[in-house]
PDB file of C-alpha atoms in Angstrom:
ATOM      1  CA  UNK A   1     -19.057-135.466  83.577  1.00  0.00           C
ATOM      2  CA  UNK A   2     -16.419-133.281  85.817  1.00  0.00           C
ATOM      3  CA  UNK A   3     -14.604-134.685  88.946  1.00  0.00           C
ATOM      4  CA  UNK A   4     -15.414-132.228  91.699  1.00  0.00           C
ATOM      5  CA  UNK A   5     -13.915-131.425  94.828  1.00  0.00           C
ATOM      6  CA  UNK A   6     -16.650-130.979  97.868  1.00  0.00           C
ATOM      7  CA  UNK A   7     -15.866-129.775 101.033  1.00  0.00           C
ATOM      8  CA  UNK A   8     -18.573-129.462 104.145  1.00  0.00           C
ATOM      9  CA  UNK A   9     -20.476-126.895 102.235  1.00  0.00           C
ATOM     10  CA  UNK A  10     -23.527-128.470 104.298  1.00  0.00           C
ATOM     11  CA  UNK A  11     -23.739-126.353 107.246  1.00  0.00           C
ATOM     12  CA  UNK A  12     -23.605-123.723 105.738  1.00  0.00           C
ATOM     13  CA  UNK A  13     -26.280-123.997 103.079  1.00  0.00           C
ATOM     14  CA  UNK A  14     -30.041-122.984 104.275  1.00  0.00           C
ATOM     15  CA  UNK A  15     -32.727-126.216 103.871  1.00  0.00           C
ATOM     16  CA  UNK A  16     -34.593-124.445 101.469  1.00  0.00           C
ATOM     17  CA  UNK A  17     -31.834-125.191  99.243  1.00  0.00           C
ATOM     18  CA  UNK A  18     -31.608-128.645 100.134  1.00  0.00           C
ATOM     19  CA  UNK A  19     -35.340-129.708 100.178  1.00  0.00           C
ATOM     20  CA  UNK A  20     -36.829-129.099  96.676  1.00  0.00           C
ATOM     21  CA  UNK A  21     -39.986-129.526  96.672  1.00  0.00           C
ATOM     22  CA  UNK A  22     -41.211-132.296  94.442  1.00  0.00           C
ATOM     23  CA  UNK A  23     -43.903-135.346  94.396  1.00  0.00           C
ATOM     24  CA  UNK A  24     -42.034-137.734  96.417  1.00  0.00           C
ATOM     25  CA  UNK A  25     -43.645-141.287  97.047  1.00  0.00           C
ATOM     26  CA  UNK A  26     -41.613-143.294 100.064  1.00  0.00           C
ATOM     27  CA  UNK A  27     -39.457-145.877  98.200  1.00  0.00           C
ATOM     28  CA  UNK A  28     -40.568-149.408  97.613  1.00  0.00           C
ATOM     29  CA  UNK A  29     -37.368-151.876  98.085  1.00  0.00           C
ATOM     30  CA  UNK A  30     -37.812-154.742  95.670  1.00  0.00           C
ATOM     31  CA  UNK A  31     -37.407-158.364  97.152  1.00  0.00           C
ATOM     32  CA  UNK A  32     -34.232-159.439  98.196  1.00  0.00           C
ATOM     33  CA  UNK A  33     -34.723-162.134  95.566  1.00  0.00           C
ATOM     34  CA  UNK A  34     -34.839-159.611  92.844  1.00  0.00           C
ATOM     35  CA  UNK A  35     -31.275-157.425  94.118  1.00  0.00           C
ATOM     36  CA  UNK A  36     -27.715-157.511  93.555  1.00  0.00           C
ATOM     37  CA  UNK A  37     -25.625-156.047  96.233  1.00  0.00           C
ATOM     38  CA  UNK A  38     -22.225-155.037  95.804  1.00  0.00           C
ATOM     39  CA  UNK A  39     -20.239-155.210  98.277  1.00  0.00           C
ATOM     40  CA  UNK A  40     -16.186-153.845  98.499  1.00  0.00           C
ATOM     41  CA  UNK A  41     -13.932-156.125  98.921  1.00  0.00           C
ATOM     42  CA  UNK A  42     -11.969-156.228 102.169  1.00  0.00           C
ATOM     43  CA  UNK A  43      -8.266-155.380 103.239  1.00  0.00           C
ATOM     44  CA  UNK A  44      -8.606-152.112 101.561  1.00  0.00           C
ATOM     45  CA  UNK A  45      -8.119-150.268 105.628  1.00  0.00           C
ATOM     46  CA  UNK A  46     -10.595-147.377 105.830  1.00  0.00           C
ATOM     47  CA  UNK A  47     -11.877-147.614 102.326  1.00  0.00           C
ATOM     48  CA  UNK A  48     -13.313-150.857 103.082  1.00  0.00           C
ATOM     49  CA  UNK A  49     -14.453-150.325 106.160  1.00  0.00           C
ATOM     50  CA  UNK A  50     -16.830-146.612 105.008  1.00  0.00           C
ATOM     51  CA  UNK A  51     -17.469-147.947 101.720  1.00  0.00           C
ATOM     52  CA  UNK A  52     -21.291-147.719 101.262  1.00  0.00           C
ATOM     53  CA  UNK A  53     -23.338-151.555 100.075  1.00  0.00           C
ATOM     54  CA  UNK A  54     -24.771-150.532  97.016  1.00  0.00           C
ATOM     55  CA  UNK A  55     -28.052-152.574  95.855  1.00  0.00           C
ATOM     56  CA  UNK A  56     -29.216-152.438  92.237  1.00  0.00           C
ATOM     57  CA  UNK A  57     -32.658-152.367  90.654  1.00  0.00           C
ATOM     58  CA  UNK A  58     -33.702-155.215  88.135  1.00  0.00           C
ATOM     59  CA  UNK A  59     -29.990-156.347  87.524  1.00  0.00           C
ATOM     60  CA  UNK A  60     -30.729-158.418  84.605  1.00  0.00           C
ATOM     61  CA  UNK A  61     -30.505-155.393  82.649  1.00  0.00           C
ATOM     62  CA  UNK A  62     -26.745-154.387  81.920  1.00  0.00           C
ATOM     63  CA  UNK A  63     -26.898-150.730  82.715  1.00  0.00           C
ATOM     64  CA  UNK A  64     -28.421-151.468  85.705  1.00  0.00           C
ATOM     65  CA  UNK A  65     -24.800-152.896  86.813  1.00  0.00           C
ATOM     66  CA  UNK A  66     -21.831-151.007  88.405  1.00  0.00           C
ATOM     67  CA  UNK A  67     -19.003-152.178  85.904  1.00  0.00           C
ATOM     68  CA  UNK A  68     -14.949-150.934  85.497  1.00  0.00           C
ATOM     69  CA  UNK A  69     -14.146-148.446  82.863  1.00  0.00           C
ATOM     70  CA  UNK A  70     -12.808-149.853  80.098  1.00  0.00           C
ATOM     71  CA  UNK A  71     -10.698-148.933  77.017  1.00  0.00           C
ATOM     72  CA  UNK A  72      -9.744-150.875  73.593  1.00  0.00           C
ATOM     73  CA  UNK A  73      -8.474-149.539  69.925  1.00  0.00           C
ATOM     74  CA  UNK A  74     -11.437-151.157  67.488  1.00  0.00           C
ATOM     75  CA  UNK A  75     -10.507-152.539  64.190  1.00  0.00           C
ATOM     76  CA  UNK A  76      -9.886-149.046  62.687  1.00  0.00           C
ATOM     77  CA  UNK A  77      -7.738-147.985  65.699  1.00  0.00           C
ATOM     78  CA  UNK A  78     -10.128-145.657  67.004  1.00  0.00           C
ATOM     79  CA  UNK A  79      -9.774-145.741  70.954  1.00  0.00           C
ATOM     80  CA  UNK A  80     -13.021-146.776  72.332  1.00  0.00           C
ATOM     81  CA  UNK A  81     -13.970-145.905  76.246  1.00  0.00           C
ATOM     82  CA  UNK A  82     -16.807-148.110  77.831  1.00  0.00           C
ATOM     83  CA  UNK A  83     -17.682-149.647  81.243  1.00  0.00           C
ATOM     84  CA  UNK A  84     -17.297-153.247  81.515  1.00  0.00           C
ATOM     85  CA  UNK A  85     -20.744-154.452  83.309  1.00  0.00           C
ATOM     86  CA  UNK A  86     -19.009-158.200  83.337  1.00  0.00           C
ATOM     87  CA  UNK A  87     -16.261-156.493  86.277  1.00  0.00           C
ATOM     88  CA  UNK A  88     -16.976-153.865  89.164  1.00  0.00           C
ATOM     89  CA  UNK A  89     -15.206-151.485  90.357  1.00  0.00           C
ATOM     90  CA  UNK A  90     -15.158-148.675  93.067  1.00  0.00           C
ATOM     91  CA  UNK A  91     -12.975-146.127  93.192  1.00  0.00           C
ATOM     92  CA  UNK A  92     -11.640-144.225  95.998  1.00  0.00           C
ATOM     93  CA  UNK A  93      -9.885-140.737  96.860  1.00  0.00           C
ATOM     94  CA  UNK A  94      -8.722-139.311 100.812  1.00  0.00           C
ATOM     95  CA  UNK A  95      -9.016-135.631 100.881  1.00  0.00           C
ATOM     96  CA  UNK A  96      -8.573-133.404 104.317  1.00  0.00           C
ATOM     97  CA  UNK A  97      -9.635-130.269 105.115  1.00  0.00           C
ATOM     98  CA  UNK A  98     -10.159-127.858 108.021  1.00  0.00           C
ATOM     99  CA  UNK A  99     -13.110-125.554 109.188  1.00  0.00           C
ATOM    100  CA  UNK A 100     -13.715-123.201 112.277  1.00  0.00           C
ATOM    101  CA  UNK A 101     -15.239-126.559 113.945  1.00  0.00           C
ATOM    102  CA  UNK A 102     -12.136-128.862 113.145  1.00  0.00           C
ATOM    103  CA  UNK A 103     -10.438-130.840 110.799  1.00  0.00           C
ATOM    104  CA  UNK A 104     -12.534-133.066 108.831  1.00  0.00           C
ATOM    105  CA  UNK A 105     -11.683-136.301 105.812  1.00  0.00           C
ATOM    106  CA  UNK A 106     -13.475-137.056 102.647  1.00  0.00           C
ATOM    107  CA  UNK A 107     -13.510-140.496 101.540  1.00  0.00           C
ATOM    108  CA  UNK A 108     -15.004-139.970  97.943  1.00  0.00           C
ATOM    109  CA  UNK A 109     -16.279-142.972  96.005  1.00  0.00           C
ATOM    110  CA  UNK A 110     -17.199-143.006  92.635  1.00  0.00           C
ATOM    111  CA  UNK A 111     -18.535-145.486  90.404  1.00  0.00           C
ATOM    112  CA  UNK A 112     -19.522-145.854  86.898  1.00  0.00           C
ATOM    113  CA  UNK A 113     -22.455-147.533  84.709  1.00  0.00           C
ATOM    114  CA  UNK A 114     -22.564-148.756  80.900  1.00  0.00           C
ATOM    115  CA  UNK A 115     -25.591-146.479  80.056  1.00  0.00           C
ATOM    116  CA  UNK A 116     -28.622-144.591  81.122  1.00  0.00           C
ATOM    117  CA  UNK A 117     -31.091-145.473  78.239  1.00  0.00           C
ATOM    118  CA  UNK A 118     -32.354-143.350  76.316  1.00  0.00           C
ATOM    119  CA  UNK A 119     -35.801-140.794  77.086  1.00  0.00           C
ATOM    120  CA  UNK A 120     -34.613-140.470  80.411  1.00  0.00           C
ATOM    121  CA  UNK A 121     -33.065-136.723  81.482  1.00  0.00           C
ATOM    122  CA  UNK A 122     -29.210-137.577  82.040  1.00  0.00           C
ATOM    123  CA  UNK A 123     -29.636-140.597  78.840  1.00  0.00           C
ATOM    124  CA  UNK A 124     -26.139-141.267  77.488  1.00  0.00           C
ATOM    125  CA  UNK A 125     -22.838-143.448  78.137  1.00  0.00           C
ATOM    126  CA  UNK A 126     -20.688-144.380  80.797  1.00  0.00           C
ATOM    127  CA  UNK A 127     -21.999-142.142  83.720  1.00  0.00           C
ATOM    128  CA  UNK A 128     -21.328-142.625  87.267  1.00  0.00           C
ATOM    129  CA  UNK A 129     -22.209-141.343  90.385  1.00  0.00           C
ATOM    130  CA  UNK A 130     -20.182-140.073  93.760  1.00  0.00           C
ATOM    131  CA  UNK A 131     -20.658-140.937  97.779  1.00  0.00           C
ATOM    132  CA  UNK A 132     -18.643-138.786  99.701  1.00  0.00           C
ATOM    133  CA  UNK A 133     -18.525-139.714 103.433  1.00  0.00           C
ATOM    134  CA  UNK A 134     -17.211-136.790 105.311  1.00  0.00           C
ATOM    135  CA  UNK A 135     -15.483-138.086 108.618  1.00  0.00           C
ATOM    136  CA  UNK A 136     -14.768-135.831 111.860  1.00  0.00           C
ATOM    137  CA  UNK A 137     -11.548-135.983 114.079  1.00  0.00           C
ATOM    138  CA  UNK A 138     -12.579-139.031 115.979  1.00  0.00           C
ATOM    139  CA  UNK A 139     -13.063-140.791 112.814  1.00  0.00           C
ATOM    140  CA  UNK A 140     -16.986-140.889 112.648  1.00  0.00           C
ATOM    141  CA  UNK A 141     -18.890-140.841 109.600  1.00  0.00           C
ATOM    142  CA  UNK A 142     -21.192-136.864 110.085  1.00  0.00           C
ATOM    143  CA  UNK A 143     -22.285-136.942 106.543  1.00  0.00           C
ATOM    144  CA  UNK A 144     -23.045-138.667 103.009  1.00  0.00           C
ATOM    145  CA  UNK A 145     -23.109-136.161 100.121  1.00  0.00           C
ATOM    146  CA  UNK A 146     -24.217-137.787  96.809  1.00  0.00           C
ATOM    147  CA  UNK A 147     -24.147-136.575  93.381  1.00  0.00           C
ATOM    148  CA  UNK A 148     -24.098-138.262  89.380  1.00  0.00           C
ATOM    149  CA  UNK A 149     -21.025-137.019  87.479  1.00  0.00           C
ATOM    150  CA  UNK A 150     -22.956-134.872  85.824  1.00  0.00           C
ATOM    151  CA  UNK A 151     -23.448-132.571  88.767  1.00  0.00           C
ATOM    152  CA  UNK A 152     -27.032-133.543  89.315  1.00  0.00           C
ATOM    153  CA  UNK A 153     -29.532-134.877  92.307  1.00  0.00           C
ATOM    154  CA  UNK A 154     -27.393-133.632  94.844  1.00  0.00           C
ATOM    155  CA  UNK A 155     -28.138-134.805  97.853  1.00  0.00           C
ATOM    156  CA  UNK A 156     -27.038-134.549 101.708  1.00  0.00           C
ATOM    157  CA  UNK A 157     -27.915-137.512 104.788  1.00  0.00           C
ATOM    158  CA  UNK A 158     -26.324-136.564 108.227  1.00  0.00           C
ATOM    159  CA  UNK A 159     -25.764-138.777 110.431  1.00  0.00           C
ATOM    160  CA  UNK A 160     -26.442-138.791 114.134  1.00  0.00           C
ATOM    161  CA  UNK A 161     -22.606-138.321 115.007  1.00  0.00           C
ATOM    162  CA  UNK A 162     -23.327-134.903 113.370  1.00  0.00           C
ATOM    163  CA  UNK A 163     -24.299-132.614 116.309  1.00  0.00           C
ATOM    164  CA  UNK A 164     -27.610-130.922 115.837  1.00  0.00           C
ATOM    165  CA  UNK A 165     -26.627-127.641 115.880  1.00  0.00           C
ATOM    166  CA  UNK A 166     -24.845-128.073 112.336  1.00  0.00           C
ATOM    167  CA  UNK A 167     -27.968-128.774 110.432  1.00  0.00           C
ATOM    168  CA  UNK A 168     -29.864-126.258 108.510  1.00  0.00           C
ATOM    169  CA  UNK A 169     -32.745-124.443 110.369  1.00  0.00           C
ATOM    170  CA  UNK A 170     -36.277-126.837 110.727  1.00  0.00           C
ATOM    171  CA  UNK A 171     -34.284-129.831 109.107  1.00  0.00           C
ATOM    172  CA  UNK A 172     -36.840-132.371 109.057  1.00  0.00           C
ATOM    173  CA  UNK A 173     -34.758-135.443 110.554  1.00  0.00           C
ATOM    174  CA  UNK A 174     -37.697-138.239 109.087  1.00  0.00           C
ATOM    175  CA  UNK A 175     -37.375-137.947 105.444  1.00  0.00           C
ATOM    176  CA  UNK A 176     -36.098-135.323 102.343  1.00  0.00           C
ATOM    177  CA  UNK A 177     -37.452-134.677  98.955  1.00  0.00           C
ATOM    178  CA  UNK A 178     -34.567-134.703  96.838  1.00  0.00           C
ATOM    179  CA  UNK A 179     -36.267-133.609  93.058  1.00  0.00           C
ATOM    180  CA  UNK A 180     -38.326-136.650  93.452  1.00  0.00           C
ATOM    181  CA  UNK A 181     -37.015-139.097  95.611  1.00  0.00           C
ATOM    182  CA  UNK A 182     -37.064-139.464  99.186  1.00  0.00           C
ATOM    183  CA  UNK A 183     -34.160-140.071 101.244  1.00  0.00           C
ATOM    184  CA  UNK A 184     -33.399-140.173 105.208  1.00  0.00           C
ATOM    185  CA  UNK A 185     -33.388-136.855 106.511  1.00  0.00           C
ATOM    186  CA  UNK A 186     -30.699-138.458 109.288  1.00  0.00           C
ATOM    187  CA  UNK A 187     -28.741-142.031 109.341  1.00  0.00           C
ATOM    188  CA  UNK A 188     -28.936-142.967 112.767  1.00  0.00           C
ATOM    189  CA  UNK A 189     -25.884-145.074 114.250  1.00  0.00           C
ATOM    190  CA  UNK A 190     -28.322-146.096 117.423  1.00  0.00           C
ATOM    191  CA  UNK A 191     -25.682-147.743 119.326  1.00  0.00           C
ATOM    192  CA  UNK A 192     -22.686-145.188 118.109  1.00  0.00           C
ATOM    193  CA  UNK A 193     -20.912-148.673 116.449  1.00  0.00           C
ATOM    194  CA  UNK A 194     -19.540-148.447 113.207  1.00  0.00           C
ATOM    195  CA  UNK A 195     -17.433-151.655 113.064  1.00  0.00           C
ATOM    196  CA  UNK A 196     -20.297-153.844 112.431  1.00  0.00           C
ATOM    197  CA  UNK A 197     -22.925-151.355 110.448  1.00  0.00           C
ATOM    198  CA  UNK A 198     -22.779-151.261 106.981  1.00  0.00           C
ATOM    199  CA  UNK A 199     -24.725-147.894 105.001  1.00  0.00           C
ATOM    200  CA  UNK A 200     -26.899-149.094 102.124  1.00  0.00           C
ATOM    201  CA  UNK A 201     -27.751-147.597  99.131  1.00  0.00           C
ATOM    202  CA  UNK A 202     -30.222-148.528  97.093  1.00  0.00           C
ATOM    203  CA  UNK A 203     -30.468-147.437  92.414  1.00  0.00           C
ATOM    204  CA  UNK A 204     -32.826-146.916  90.543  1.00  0.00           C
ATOM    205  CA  UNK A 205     -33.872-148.919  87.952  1.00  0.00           C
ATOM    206  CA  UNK A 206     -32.283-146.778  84.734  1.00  0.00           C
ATOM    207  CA  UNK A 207     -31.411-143.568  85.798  1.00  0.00           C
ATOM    208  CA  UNK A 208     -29.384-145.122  88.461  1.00  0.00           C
ATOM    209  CA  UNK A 209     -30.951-142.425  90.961  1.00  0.00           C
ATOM    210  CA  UNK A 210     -30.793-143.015  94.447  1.00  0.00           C
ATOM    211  CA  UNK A 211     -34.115-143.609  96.113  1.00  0.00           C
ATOM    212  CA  UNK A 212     -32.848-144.905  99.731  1.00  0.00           C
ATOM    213  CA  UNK A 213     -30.291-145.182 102.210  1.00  0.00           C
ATOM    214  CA  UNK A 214     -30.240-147.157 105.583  1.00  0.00           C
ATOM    215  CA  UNK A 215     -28.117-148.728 107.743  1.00  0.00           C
ATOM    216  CA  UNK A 216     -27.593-152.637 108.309  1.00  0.00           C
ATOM    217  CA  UNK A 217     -25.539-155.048 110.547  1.00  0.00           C
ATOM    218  CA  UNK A 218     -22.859-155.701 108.346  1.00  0.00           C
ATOM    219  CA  UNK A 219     -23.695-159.733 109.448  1.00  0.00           C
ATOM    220  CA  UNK A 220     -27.203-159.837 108.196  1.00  0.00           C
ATOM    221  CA  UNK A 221     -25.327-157.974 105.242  1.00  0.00           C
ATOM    222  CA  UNK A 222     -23.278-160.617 104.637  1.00  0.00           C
ATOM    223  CA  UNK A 223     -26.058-163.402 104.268  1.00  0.00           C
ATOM    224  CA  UNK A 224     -27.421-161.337 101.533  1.00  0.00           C
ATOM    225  CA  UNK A 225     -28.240-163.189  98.214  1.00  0.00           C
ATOM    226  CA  UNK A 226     -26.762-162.304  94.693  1.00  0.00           C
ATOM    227  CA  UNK A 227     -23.459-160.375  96.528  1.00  0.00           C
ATOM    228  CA  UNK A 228     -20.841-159.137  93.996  1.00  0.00           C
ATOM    229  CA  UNK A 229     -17.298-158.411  95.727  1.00  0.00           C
ATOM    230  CA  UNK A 230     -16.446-154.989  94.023  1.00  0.00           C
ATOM    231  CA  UNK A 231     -13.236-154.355  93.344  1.00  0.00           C
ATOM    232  CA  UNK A 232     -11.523-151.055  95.266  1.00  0.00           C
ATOM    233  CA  UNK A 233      -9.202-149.090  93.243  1.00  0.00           C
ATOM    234  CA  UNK A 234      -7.754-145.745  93.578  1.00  0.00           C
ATOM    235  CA  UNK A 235      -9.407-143.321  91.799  1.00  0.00           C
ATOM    236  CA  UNK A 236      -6.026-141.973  90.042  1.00  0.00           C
ATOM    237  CA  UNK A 237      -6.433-145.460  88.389  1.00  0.00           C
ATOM    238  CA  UNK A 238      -9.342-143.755  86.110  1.00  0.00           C
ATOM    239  CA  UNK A 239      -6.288-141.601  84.094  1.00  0.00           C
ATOM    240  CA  UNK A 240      -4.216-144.158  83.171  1.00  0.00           C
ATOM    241  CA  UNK A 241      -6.771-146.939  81.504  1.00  0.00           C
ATOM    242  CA  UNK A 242      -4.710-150.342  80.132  1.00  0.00           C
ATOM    243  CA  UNK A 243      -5.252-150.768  76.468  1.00  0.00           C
ATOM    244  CA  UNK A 244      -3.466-153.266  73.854  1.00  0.00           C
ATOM    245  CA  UNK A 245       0.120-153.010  73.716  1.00  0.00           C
ATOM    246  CA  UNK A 246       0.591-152.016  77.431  1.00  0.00           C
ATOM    247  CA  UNK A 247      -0.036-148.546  76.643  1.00  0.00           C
ATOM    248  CA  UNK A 248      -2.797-145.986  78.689  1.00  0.00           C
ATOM    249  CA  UNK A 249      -5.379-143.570  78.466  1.00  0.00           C
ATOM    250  CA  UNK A 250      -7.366-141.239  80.513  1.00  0.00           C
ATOM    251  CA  UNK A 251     -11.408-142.125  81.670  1.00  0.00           C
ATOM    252  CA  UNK A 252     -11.542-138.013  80.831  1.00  0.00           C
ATOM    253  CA  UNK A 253     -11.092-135.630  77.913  1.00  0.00           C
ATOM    254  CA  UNK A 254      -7.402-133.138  78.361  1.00  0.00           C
ATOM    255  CA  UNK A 255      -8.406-130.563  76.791  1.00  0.00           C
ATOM    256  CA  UNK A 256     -10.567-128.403  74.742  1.00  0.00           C
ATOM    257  CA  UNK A 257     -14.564-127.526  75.701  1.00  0.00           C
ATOM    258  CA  UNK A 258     -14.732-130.652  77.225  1.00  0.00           C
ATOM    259  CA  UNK A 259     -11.802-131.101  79.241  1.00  0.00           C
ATOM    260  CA  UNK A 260     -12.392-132.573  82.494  1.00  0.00           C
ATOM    261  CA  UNK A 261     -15.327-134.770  81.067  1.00  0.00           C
ATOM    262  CA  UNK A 262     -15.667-138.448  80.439  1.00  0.00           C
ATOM    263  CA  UNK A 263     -14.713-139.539  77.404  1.00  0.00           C
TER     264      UNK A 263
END
């Protein structure tokens, strides 16, 4: 599971790449009741302020939870790298970059699950999943790119500060199929106010896929039931895990055929 640098590949890719098609049902939200919605914790400047709401399926199952990885030496003094369901975490990165159009920022989150169970096609431990909000020179959130750490279910939402003429050819601006699921085709900011909006995202049971994104007054967000405050740290954080002792180690493998990869 590779970290990945992203850049606004969007514009430039045609829809047919971006819409697979798929049987794609419109997404059932369970009951408020039945959520957990983590929310970052404030004071964090514009990490707080972009950071996505993320809601999680049937959260009385553990690997349904966004936890912290984790690392410990076991009675043999074998390291041992894990997520920690009992503690989130959300880690953050700031990258820039330039295109013809103008200079553009990256806020890339990342987080990180115990398991996906077994049977299902990305099954195994500790894998995690990025939201990259891609902002323009005023500041304004243009686009959400989303991907697992494994590189799959990549997916791309515009929003409407993203002027038309940047999306692909016939982009359907109602809904996507994304290999299965469907998703916005557009996040629409009606009012052009960030301050008090809030972007949603909503996992799947399991595979921890997302099936929906909208947007919500961050108020009504706040009255939510079952909130978590999630932890931000930086993402460099991931390299240098605490273990007994006061010594470190890295979230990833350093070398050989799986360097790059989560432990």
């Amino acid at each position: 599971m590779k970290t990945y640098r992203f850049k606004l590949i969007f514009f430039l890719l045609p829809a047919a790449i971006l819409i697979l098609p798929s049987c794609t049902t419109l997404p059932q939200r369970p009951p408020e009741e039945e959520q957990k919605t983590f929310i970052a914790e404030k004071g964090k400047e514009i990490f707080s302020r972009f950071a996505p709401v993320f809601i999680v399926e049937k959260p009385e199952m553990s690997y349904n939870l966004i936890g912290a990885p984790s690392a410990k030496i076991n009675e043999k003094g074998d390291e041992r790298i894990f997520v920690d369901p009992g503690r989130a975490a959300l880690f953050y990165e700031k990258r820039t970059f330039e295109t013809a159009d103008g200079k553009y920022t990256n806020l890339i989150y990342r987080v990180h699950f115990r398991k996906v169970p077994s049977f299902n096609l990305t099954a195994g431990k500790n894998g995690g999943l990025f939201i990259i909000v891609t902002l323009n020179e005023e500041g304004e959130p243009v686009l959400y790119t989303t991907v697992h750490t494994c590189g799959c279910y990549l997916a791309f939402v515009p929003t409407s500060f993203l002027p038309c003429e940047m999306t692909p050819p016939k982009w359907d601006f109602r809904r996507q199929a994304v290999l299965g699921e469907s998703l916005p085709g557009i996040l629409n900011f009606k009012d052009k106010q960030m301050n008090s909006k809030k972007v949603m995202i909503l996992f799947r049971d399991e595979t921890h896929r997302i099936m929906d994104m909208w947007i919500e007054d961050e108020n009504k967000v706040m009255r939510r039931k079952n909130r978590v405050e999630t932890e931000l740290v930086p993402l460099e954080a991931l390299r240098r895990l605490p273990v007994e002792g006061g010594e470190t180690t890295s979230f990833f493998e350093h070398e050989g055929s799986r360097k790059g990869y989560v432990k």
